[in-house]
Coordinates of C-alpha atoms and ligand atoms in Angstrom, one line a residue:
X1 CA 125.6 85.5 100.1
X2 CA 121.8 84.5 100.1
X3 CA 120.5 82.9 96.7
X4 CA 117.7 84.3 94.9
X5 CA 115.9 81.1 95.8
X6 CA 116.1 82.4 99.4
X7 CA 115.3 86.1 98.9
X8 CA 112.1 84.9 97.1
X9 CA 111.2 82.9 100.3
X10 CA 111.5 85.8 102.3
X11 CA 109.4 88.0 99.8
X12 CA 106.6 85.0 100.3
X13 CA 106.5 86.8 103.7
X14 CA 105.4 90.2 102.6
X15 CA 101.7 90.6 101.9
X16 CA 99.7 93.2 100.4
X17 CA 98.4 95.0 103.1
X18 CA 94.7 95.3 101.4
X19 CA 94.5 91.7 101.1
X20 CA 96.7 90.3 103.7
X21 CA 96.3 86.8 102.5
X22 CA 98.2 87.6 99.2
X23 CA 101.8 87.7 99.1
X24 CA 103.5 90.1 97.0
X25 CA 104.7 86.8 94.8
X26 CA 101.2 85.8 94.7
X27 CA 100.4 89.4 93.4
X28 CA 102.9 88.9 90.8
X29 CA 104.3 92.6 91.3
X30 CA 108.0 91.4 91.9
X31 CA 110.0 92.0 88.4
X32 CA 113.6 91.4 89.6
X33 CA 116.0 91.2 92.5
X34 CA 119.5 92.5 92.2
X35 CA 121.8 91.4 94.8
X36 CA 124.8 94.0 94.8
X37 CA 127.0 92.7 97.5
X38 CA 126.7 90.1 100.5
X39 CA 124.1 93.2 102.4
X40 CA 122.9 95.6 99.7
X41 CA 120.0 94.3 97.7
X42 CA 117.5 96.0 95.5
X43 CA 114.2 94.8 94.8
X44 CA 112.3 95.9 91.6
X45 CA 108.6 96.1 91.9
X46 CA 105.7 96.9 89.4
X47 CA 102.8 99.0 91.1
X48 CA 99.5 97.7 91.1
X49 CA 97.7 100.6 90.8
X50 CA 99.9 103.9 90.3
X51 CA 99.3 106.1 93.2
X52 CA 98.0 103.1 95.3
X53 CA 98.9 103.9 99.2
X54 CA 99.3 100.4 99.6
X55 CA 102.6 100.4 97.6
X56 CA 104.4 102.6 100.0
X57 CA 103.5 100.4 102.5
X58 CA 104.6 97.2 100.6
X59 CA 107.9 98.8 100.0
X60 CA 108.2 99.5 103.6
X61 CA 107.5 95.6 104.5
X62 CA 110.0 94.6 102.0
X63 CA 112.6 96.7 103.6
X64 CA 111.7 95.6 107.2
X65 CA 111.7 91.7 106.1
X66 CA 115.2 91.8 104.1
X67 CA 116.7 94.1 106.6
X68 CA 115.4 91.4 109.7
X69 CA 117.2 88.9 107.6
X70 CA 120.7 90.5 107.4
X71 CA 120.6 93.1 104.5
X72 CA 121.8 96.4 105.5
X73 CA 121.0 98.3 102.4
X74 CA 117.7 97.4 100.8
X75 CA 116.5 99.7 97.9
X76 CA 112.8 99.2 96.4
X77 CA 112.4 100.7 92.8
X78 CA 109.5 100.5 90.9
X79 CA 109.2 99.9 87.3
X80 CA 106.0 101.3 85.6
X81 CA 106.2 99.3 82.0
X82 CA 104.9 96.8 81.0
X83 CA 102.4 98.0 83.3
X84 CA 100.8 95.5 86.1
X85 CA 97.4 93.7 85.2
X86 CA 95.5 91.1 86.8
X87 CA 96.9 88.5 84.7
X88 CA 100.2 88.4 86.5
X89 CA 98.5 87.1 89.6
X90 CA 99.3 83.8 90.0
X91 CA 97.1 80.7 90.3
X92 CA 97.9 80.2 93.9
X93 CA 96.9 83.8 94.4
X94 CA 93.7 83.3 93.2
X95 CA 92.8 80.3 95.2
X96 CA 94.0 82.1 98.3
X97 CA 91.9 85.1 97.5
X98 CA 88.9 82.7 97.1
X99 CA 89.7 81.0 100.2
X100 CA 89.4 84.4 102.2
X101 CA 86.0 85.4 100.8
X102 CA 87.2 87.6 97.7
X103 CA 86.3 86.4 94.2
X104 CA 89.6 86.4 92.2
X105 CA 89.6 87.9 88.8
X106 CA 87.5 85.7 86.5
X107 CA 89.1 86.7 83.0
X108 CA 92.4 87.6 81.5
X109 CA 92.4 91.4 80.4
X110 CA 93.0 90.1 76.7
X111 CA 89.9 88.3 76.8
X112 CA 87.6 90.7 79.0
X113 CA 84.0 90.7 78.0
X114 CA 82.0 93.6 79.0
X115 CA 81.7 94.3 83.0
X116 CA 78.0 93.6 83.0
X117 CA 78.6 90.2 81.1
X118 CA 80.9 89.1 83.9
X119 CA 79.9 85.9 85.7
X120 CA 81.7 86.1 89.3
X121 CA 80.8 82.9 91.4
X122 CA 80.3 83.4 95.0
X123 CA 83.6 82.7 96.8
X124 CA 81.3 81.4 99.9
X125 CA 78.9 79.1 98.1
X126 CA 80.2 78.6 94.6
X127 CA 76.8 79.7 93.2
X128 CA 77.3 81.6 89.8
X129 CA 73.8 83.5 90.5
X130 CA 75.3 86.8 91.6
X131 CA 74.5 90.3 91.0
X132 CA 76.9 93.4 90.9
X133 CA 75.9 95.9 93.7
X134 CA 78.7 98.8 93.2
X135 CA 81.8 99.1 90.9
X136 CA 83.8 100.0 93.9
X137 CA 84.0 97.6 97.1
X138 CA 86.0 98.0 100.1
X139 CA 88.7 99.6 97.9
X140 CA 88.8 100.9 94.4
X141 CA 90.3 97.5 93.0
X142 CA 87.5 95.7 94.1
X143 CA 83.9 95.6 93.0
X144 CA 80.9 94.6 95.3
X145 CA 78.6 91.9 94.4
X146 CA 76.0 90.2 96.1
X147 CA 74.8 86.2 95.9
X148 CA 71.0 85.5 95.0
X149 CA 71.7 81.9 96.4
X150 CA 73.2 82.9 99.8
X151 CA 72.5 86.2 99.9
X152 CA 76.2 87.3 101.5
X153 CA 77.8 90.3 99.7
X154 CA 81.4 89.9 98.8
X155 CA 84.1 91.7 97.1
X156 CA 85.2 90.8 93.6
X157 CA 88.9 91.7 92.8
X158 CA 88.5 93.3 89.3
X159 CA 90.6 92.4 86.4
X160 CA 92.5 95.4 85.4
Ligands
LIG1 ZN1 76.8 82.4 97.9

């Protein structure tokens, strides 16, 4: 029987299809792992967005990963409460996002200034001199910014 630690190590291989550099553990969406028998398991996740198309892909990828590692029955269930917020993203995940070229969430949802006051440092040159171009970037979870220093546009993973 696999330990929870071993299963968490497997889940580290399951990534967010929208941001492939982030695992579902980096995102902080895995709520629980329930080992029912030696080859039967339930993984409980909280969706990042209700109706986010990435979630069905994530559930599928969880099943593929665990089936490939000896589980016969894999159930992925969702809990909607408490709702996922960007506060659940790991510090490691935020670093990975920045390296990937996406500015990570800059504030917690509890201490969230007005969007207009948010300073989002450029992930490419670290300049704080950036401006919001569009509230919606490549996906609804992201906003599009441009750096006034290196002039590169970049995505910002919005706090929500
Ligand atoms: Zn820059």
